[in-house]
Coordinates of C-alpha atoms and ligand atoms in Angstrom, one line a residue:
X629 CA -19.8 4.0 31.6
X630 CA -21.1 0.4 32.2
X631 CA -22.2 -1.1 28.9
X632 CA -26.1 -2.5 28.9
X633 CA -26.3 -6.4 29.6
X634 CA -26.3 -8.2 26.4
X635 CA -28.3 -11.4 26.3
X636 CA -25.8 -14.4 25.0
X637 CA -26.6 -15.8 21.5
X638 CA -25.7 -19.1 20.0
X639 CA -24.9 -19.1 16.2
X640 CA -24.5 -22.0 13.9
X641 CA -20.8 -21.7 12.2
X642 CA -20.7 -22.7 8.7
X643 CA -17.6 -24.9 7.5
X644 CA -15.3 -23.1 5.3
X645 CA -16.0 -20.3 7.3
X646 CA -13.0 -18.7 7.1
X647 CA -10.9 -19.9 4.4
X648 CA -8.1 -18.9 2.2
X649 CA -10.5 -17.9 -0.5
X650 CA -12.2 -15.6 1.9
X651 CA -15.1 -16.7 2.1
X652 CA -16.1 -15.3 5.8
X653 CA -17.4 -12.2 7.0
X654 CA -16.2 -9.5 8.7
X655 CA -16.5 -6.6 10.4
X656 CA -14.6 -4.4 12.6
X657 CA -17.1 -2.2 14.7
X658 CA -16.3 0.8 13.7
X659 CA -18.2 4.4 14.6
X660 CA -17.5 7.0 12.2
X661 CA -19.8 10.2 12.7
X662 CA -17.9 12.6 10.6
X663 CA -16.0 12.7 7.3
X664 CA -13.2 14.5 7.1
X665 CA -15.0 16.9 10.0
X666 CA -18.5 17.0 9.1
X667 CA -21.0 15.4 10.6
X668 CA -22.6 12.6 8.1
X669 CA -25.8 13.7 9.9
X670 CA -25.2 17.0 8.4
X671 CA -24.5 16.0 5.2
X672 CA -27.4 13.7 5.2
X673 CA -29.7 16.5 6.2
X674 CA -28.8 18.8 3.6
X675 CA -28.3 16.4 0.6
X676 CA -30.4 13.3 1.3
X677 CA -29.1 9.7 1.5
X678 CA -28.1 7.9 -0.6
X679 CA -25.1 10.3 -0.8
X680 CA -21.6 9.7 -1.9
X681 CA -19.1 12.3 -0.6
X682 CA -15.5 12.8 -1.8
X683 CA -12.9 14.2 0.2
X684 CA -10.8 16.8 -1.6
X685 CA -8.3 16.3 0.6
X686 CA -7.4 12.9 0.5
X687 CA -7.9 12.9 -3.8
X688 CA -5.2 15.6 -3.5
X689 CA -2.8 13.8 -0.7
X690 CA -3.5 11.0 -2.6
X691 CA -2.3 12.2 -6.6
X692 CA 0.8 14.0 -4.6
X693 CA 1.9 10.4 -3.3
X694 CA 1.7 8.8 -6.5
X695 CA 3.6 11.8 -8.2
X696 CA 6.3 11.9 -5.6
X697 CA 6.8 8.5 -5.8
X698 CA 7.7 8.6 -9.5
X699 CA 9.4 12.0 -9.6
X700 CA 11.9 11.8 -7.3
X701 CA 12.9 8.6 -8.8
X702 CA 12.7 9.3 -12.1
X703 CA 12.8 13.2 -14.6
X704 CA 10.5 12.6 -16.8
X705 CA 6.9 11.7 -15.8
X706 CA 3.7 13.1 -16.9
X707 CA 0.4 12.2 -15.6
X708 CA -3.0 11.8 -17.0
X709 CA -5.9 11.6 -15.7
X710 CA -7.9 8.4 -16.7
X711 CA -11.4 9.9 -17.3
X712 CA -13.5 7.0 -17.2
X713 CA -12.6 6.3 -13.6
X714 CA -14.0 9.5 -12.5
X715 CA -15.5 12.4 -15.0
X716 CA -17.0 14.6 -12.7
X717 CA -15.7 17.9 -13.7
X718 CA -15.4 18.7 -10.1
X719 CA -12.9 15.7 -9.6
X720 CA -11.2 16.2 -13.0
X721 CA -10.7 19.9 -12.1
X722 CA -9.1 19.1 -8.9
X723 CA -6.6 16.6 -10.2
X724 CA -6.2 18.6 -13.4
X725 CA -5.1 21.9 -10.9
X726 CA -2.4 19.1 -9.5
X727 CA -0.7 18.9 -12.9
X728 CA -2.6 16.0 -14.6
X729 CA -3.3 16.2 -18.3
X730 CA -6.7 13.8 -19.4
X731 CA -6.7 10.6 -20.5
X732 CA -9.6 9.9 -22.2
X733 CA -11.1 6.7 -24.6
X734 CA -14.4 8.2 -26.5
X735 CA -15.2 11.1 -28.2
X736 CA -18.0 12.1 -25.0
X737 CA -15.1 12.0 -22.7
X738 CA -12.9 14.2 -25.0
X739 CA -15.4 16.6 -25.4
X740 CA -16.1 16.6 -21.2
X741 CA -12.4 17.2 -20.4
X742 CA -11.9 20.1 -24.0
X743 CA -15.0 21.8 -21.8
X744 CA -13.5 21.6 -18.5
X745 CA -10.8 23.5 -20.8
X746 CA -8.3 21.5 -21.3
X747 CA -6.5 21.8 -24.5
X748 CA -6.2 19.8 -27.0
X749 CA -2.4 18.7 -26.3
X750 CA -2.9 18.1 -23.0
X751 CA -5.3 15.2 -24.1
X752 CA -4.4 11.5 -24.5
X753 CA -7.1 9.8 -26.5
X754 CA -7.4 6.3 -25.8
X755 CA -9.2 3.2 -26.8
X756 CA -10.6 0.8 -29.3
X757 CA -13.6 2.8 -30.3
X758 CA -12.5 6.0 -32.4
X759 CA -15.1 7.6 -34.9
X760 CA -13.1 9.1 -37.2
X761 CA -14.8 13.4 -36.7
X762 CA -13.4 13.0 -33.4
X763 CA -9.8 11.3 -34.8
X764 CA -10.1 14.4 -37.1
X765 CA -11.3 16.8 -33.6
X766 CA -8.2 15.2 -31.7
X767 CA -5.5 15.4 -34.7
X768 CA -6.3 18.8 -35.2
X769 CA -6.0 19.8 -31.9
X770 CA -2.5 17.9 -31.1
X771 CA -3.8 15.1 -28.6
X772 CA -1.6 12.1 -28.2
X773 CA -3.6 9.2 -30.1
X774 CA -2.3 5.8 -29.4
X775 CA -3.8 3.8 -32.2
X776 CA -5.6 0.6 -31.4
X777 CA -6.0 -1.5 -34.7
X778 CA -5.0 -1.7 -38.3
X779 CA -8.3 0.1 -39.4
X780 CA -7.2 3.2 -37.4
X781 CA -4.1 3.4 -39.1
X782 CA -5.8 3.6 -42.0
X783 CA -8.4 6.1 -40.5
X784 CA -5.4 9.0 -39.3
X785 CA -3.7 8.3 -42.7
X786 CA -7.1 9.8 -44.5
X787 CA -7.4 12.1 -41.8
X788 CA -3.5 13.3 -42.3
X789 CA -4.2 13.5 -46.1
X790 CA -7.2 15.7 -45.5
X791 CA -5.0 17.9 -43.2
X792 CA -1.5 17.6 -45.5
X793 CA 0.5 17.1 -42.4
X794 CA 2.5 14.0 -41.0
X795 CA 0.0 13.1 -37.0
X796 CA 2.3 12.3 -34.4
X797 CA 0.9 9.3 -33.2
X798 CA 1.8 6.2 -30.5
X799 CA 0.6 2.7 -30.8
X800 CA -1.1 0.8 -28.2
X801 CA 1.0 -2.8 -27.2
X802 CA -0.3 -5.5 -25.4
X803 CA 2.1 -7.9 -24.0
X804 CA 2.5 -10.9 -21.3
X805 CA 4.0 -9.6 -18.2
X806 CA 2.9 -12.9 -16.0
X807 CA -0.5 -11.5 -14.9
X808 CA -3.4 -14.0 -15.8
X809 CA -5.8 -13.4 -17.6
X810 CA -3.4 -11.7 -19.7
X811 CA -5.4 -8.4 -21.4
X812 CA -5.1 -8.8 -25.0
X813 CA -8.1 -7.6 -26.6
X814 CA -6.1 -3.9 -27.0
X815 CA -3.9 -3.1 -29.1
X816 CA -1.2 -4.8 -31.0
X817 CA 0.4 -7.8 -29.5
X818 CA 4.0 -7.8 -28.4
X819 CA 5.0 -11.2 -28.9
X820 CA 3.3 -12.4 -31.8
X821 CA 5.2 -9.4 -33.8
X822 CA 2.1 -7.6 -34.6
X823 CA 3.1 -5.0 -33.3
X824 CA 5.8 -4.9 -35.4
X825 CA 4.0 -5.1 -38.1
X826 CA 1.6 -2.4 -37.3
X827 CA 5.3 0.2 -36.7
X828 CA 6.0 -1.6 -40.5
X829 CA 2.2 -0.3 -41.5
X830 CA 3.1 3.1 -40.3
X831 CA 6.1 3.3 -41.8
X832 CA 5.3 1.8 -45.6
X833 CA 2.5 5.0 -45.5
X834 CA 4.1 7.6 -44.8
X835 CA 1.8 9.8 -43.4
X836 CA 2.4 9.3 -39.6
X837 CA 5.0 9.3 -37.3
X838 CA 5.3 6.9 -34.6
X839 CA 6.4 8.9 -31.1
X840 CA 5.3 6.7 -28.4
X841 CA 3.9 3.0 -27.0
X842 CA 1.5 2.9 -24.8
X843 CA 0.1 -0.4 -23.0
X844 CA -2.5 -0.7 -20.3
X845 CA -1.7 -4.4 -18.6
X846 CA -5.3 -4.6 -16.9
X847 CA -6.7 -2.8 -13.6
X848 CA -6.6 -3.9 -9.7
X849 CA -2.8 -5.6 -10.3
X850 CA -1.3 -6.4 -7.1
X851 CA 2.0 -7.4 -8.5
X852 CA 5.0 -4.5 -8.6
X853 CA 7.0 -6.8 -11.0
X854 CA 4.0 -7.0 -13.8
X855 CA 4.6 -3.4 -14.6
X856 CA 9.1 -4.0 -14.3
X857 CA 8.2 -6.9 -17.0
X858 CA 6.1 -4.5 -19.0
X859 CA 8.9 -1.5 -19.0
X860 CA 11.6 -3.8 -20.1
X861 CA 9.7 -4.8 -23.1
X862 CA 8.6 -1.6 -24.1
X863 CA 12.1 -0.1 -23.9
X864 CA 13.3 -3.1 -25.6
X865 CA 11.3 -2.5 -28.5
X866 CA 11.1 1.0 -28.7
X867 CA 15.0 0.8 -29.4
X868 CA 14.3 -2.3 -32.2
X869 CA 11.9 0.7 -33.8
X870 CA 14.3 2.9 -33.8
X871 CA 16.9 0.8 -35.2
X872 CA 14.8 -0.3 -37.7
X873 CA 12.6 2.4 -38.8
X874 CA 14.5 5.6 -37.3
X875 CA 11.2 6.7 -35.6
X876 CA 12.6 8.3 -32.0
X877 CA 10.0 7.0 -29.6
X878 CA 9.6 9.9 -27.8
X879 CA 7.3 8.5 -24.9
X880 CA 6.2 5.3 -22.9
X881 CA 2.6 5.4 -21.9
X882 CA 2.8 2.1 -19.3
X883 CA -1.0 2.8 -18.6
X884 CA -3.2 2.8 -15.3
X885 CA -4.1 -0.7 -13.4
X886 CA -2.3 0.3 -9.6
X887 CA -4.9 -1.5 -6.9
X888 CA -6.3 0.9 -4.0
X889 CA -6.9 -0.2 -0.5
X890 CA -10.3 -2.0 -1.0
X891 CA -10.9 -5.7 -0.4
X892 CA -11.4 -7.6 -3.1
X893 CA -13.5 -10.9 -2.8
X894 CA -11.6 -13.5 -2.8
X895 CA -8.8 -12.2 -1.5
X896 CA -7.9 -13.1 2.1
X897 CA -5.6 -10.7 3.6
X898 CA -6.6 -7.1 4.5
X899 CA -5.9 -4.6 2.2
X900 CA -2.9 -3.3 4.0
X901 CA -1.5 -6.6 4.0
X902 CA -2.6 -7.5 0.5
X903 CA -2.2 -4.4 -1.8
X904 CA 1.4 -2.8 -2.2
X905 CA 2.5 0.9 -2.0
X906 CA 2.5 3.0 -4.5
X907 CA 6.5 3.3 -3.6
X908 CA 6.5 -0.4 -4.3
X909 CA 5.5 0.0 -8.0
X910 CA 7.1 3.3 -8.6
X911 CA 10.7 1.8 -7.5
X912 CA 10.3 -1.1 -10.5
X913 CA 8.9 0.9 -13.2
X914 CA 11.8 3.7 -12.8
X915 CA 14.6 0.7 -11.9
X916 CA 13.4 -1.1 -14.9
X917 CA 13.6 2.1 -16.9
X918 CA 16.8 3.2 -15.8
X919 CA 18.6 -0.4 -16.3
X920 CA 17.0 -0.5 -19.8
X921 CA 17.4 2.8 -21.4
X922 CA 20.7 4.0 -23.1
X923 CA 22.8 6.4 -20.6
X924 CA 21.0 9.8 -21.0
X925 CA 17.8 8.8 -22.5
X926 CA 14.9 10.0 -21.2
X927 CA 11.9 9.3 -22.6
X928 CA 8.6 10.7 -21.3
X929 CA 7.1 8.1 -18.6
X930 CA 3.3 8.4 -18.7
X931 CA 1.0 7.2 -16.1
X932 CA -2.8 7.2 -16.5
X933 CA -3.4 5.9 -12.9
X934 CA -7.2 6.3 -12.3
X935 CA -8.6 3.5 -9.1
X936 CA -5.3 4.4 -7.0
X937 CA -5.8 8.3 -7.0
X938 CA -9.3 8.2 -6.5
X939 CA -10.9 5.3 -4.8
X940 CA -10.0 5.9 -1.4
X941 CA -11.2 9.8 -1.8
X942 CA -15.0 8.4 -2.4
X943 CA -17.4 7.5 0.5
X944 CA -21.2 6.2 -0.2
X945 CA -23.5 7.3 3.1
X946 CA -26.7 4.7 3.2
X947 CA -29.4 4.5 5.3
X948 CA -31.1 1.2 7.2
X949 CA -34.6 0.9 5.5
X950 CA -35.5 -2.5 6.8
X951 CA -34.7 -5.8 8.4
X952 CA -35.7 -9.2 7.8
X953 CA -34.6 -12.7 8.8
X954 CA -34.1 -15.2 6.5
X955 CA -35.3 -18.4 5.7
X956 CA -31.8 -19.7 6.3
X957 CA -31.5 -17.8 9.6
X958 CA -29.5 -15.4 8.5
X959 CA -30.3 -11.4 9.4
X960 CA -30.6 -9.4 6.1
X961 CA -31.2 -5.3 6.0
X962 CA -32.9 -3.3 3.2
X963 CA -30.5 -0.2 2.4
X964 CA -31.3 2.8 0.3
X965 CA -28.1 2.3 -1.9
X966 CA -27.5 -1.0 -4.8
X967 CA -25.8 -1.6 -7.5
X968 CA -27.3 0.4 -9.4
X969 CA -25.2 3.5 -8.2
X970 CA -22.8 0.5 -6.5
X971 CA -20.9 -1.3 -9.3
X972 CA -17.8 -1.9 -7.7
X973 CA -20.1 -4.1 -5.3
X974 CA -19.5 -7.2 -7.3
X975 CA -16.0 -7.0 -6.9
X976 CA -15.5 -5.7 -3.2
X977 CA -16.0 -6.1 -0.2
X978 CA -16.1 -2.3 1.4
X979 CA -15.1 -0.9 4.7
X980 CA -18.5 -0.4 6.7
X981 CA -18.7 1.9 9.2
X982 CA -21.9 2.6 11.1
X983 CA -22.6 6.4 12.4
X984 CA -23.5 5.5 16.3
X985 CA -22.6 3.2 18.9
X986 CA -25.1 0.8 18.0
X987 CA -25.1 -2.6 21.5
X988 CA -25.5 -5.9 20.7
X989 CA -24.2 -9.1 19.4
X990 CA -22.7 -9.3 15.8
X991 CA -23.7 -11.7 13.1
X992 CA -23.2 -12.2 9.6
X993 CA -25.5 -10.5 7.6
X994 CA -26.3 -9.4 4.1
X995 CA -27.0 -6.4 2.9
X996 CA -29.1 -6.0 0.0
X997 CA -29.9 -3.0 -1.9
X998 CA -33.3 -1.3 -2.8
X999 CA -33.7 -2.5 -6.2
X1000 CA -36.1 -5.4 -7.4
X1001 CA -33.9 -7.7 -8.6
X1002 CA -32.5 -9.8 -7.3
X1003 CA -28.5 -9.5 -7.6
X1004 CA -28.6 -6.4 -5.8
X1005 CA -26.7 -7.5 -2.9
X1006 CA -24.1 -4.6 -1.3
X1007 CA -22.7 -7.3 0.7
X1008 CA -23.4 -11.1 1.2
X1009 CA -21.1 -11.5 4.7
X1010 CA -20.6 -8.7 6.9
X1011 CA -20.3 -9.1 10.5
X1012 CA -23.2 -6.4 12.5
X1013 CA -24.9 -6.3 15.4
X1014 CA -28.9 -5.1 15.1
X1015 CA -29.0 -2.2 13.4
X1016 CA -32.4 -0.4 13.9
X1017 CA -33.9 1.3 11.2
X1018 CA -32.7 4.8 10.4
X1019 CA -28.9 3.9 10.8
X1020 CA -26.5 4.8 8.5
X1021 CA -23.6 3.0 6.9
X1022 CA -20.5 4.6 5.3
X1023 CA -18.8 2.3 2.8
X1024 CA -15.7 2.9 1.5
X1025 CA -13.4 2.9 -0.7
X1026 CA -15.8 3.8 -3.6
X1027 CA -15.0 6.7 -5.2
X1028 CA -13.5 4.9 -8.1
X1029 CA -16.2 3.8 -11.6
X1030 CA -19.2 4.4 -9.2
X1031 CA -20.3 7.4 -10.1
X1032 CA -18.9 6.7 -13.8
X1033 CA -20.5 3.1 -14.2
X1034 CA -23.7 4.0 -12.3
X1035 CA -27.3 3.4 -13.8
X1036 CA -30.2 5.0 -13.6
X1037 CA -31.9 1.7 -13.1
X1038 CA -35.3 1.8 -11.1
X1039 CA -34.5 5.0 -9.0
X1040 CA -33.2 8.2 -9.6
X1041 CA -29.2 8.9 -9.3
X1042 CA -28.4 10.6 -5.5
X1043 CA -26.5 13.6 -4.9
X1044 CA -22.7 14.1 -4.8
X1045 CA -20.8 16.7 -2.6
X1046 CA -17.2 17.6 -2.1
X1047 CA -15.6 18.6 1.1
X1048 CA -12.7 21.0 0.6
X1049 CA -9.4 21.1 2.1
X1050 CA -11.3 24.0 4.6
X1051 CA -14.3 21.9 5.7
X1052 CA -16.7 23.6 3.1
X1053 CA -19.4 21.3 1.3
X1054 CA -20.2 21.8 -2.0
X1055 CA -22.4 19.4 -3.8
X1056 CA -21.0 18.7 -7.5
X1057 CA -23.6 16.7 -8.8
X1058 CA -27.2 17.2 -8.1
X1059 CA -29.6 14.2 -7.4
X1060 CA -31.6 13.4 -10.4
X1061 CA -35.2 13.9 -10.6
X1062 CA -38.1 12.7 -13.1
X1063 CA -36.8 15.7 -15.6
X1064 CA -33.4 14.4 -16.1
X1065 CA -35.0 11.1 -17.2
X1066 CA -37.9 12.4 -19.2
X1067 CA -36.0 14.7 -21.1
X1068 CA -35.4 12.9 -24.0
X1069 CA -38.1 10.8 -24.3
X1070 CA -40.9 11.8 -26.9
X1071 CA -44.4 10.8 -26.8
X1072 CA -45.9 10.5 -30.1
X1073 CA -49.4 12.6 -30.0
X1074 CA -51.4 9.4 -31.0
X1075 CA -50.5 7.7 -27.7
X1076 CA -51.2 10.6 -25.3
X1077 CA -53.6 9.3 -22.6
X1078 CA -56.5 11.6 -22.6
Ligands
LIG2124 C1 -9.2 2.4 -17.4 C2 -7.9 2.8 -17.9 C3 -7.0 3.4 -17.1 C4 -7.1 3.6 -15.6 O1 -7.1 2.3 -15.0 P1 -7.1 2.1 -13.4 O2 -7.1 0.7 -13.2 O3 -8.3 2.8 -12.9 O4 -5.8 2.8 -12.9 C5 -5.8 3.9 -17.7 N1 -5.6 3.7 -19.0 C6 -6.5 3.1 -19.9 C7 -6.1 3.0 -21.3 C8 -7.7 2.6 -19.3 O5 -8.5 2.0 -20.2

């Protein structure tokens, strides 16, 4: 078919267009009508827009990567599901069917995953933020607890006392492993020797025993040889505890932090180009374990992997609302979705696609959100030709801390389906209404408007 004329347009090109910081816009015109089968008008018809969509499919394909790459290169592995990244119970479920166990760092996400019905010691509580009912909850029940400060030594001492049993319990580390800026606001540090000093703590009181080290080296890390610097030192000193103290560490816990394929601004290269395969970080963790450990030691490698599994599972349909022209010249468009239910926004860029063939020229536009406010820009630089009101855009990757980190900040939370492995939609989390927000608020009589 002959494509319609298209009137030639002249744009203005700004310097540092395109530059190694990343600065220019993008966009590869690309249709997408369905996901994973069904129509996005479907879905839009039946659930609304804004409407993020996860495909069952692709979380599953997606854990069974990651878990082949590690257990074929290594016997030991347990993963853990990092509940913050993703708590719906429908997701949790999913990956939970797969073999994870849940990692979890507050008491609300301990009781969420113990009512999905998970037990107790399939639970790895996390975190600096530990009231001491649910350190009690968590003991009793057998979780792992990886301890985070003195005070919470202190706090599973009283706790083993009430209970008259030694707790089992692993200490978080944090360490330089060459990625800036190093994390080290967790945790005992490595280098200083307070960690040491904390396995000394344990020891001089008697009432715990140290089983593992965990250490969490930050999120988004592009860098394979991070995580090979991080084994070594854990291995390293979970033999100097050993020697020292006699406590057998019994697992490393090397955290979560593996990037998915999303853009990141500021980042130049494509994601394929810029973010490694999960084969890539798999073959220096186990490597580095295997070179380090004694022959025939196996400790338990844990992974609590949350953006990688997820991320590229999650998909936001939006809908054109407006357009305007800016003062500068520039073409802007009105969506239905922000950041409000887009927090990931301020660090990505996302894969657009547009539902329909939609002619004319491209140029760089922004696309703000619905809110009034003024940082609610989706995207500040994406290349699109005019899109006329109605249109929908599918971003993606987002199926990582959106719909954990979301607010309900001027308008009401949208729905969230799941499309099985079978094509079937089934909506996991309903859109909010004016109940779910009045609910808890109380009106004292003497205000009541008459
Ligand atoms: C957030 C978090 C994770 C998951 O991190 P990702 O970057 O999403 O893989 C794992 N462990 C801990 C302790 C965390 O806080």
């Amino acid at each position: 078919m002959k494509k319609p004329y298209e009137k030639p347009v002249i744009f203005k090109l700004k310097t540092g267009f395109m530059n190694k910081f990343g600065g220019g816009s993008y966009f590869l015109k690309k249709v997408r009508t369905k996901i994973d089968g069904v129509p996005v008008d479907e879905l839009v018809e039946r659930f609304g827009s804004p409407l993020f969509v996860f495909s069952e499919k692709r979380l599953r394909n997606k854990f069974r990567e990651l878990k082949n790459a590690f257990t074929l290169r290594y016997p030991n592995v347990e993963f853990s599901w990092s509940y913050k990244t993703n708590y719906l119970d429908a997701i949790c479920a999913i990956l939970h069917s797969e073999g994870e166990t849940a990692e979890v760092v507050s008491e609300f996400e301990y009781e969420k995953a113990r009512r999905l019905g998970v037990p107790g010691n399939q639970i790895i509580y996390n975190g600096p933020y530990k009231p001491l009912d649910s350190l009690r909850r968590a003991a009793r029940e057998g979780a792992r607890i990886n301890i985070d400060h003195f005070e919470e030594i202190a706090d599973l001492e009283q706790v083993a006392d009430e209970l008259g049993t030694k707790i089992k319990v692993g200490i978080r580390l944090n360490m330089d492993t060459g990625i800036k800026p190093q994390w080290s606001r967790f945790g005992f540090n490595l280098e200083n020797g307070q960690a040491l000093d904390a396995v000394k703590r344990i020891a001089a009181g008697g009432k715990l025993e140290l089983v593992g080290l965990h250490c969490h080296i930050g999120t988004f890390i592009l860098e394979p040889r991070a995580y090979e610097n991080e084994v070594r030192k854990m291995v390293q000193f979970a033999y100097q505890v050993e020697e020292q103290f006699g406590f057998k560490i019994e697992y490393l816990d090397i955290g979560g932090g593996f990037p998915s394929k999303n853009r990141l601004k500021g980042v130049y290269l494509p994601p394929d180009v810029a973010v490694p395969s999960i084969d890539e970080f798999a073959e220096r963790v186990c490597n580095a374990l295997l070179e380090s450990l004694k022959p025939g030691d196996y400790p338990k490698l844990i992974l609590e992997s949350g953006r990688a599994i997820v991320d590229e599972a999650g998909f936001l349909i939006t809908t054109v609302h407006a357009s305007k022209r800016m003062p500068d010249g520039r073409r802007a468009y009105v969506l239905d979705a922000g950041v409000n239910i887009l927090f990931t926004a301020f660090w990505y860029h996302f894969n657009v696609e547009l539902d329909r063939e939609v002619q004319g020229p491209s140029e760089p536009c922004i696309l703000y959100g619905p809110l009034c406010m003024n940082i609610d820009v989706v995207d500040d630089a994406v290349q699109l030709p005019p899109l006329p009101r109605g249109t929908r855009l599918i971003l993606s990757p987002v199926g990582a801390y959106n719909v954990t980190q979301w607010m309900q900040f001027i308008r009401y939370r949208p729905a969230v389906v799941l499309i099985g492995e079978n094509g079937e939609v089934d909506l996991i989390r309903e859109a909010e209404d004016l109940s779910d927000i009045v609910r808890r608020e109380k009106l004292p009589e003497r205000l009541k408007l008459q």
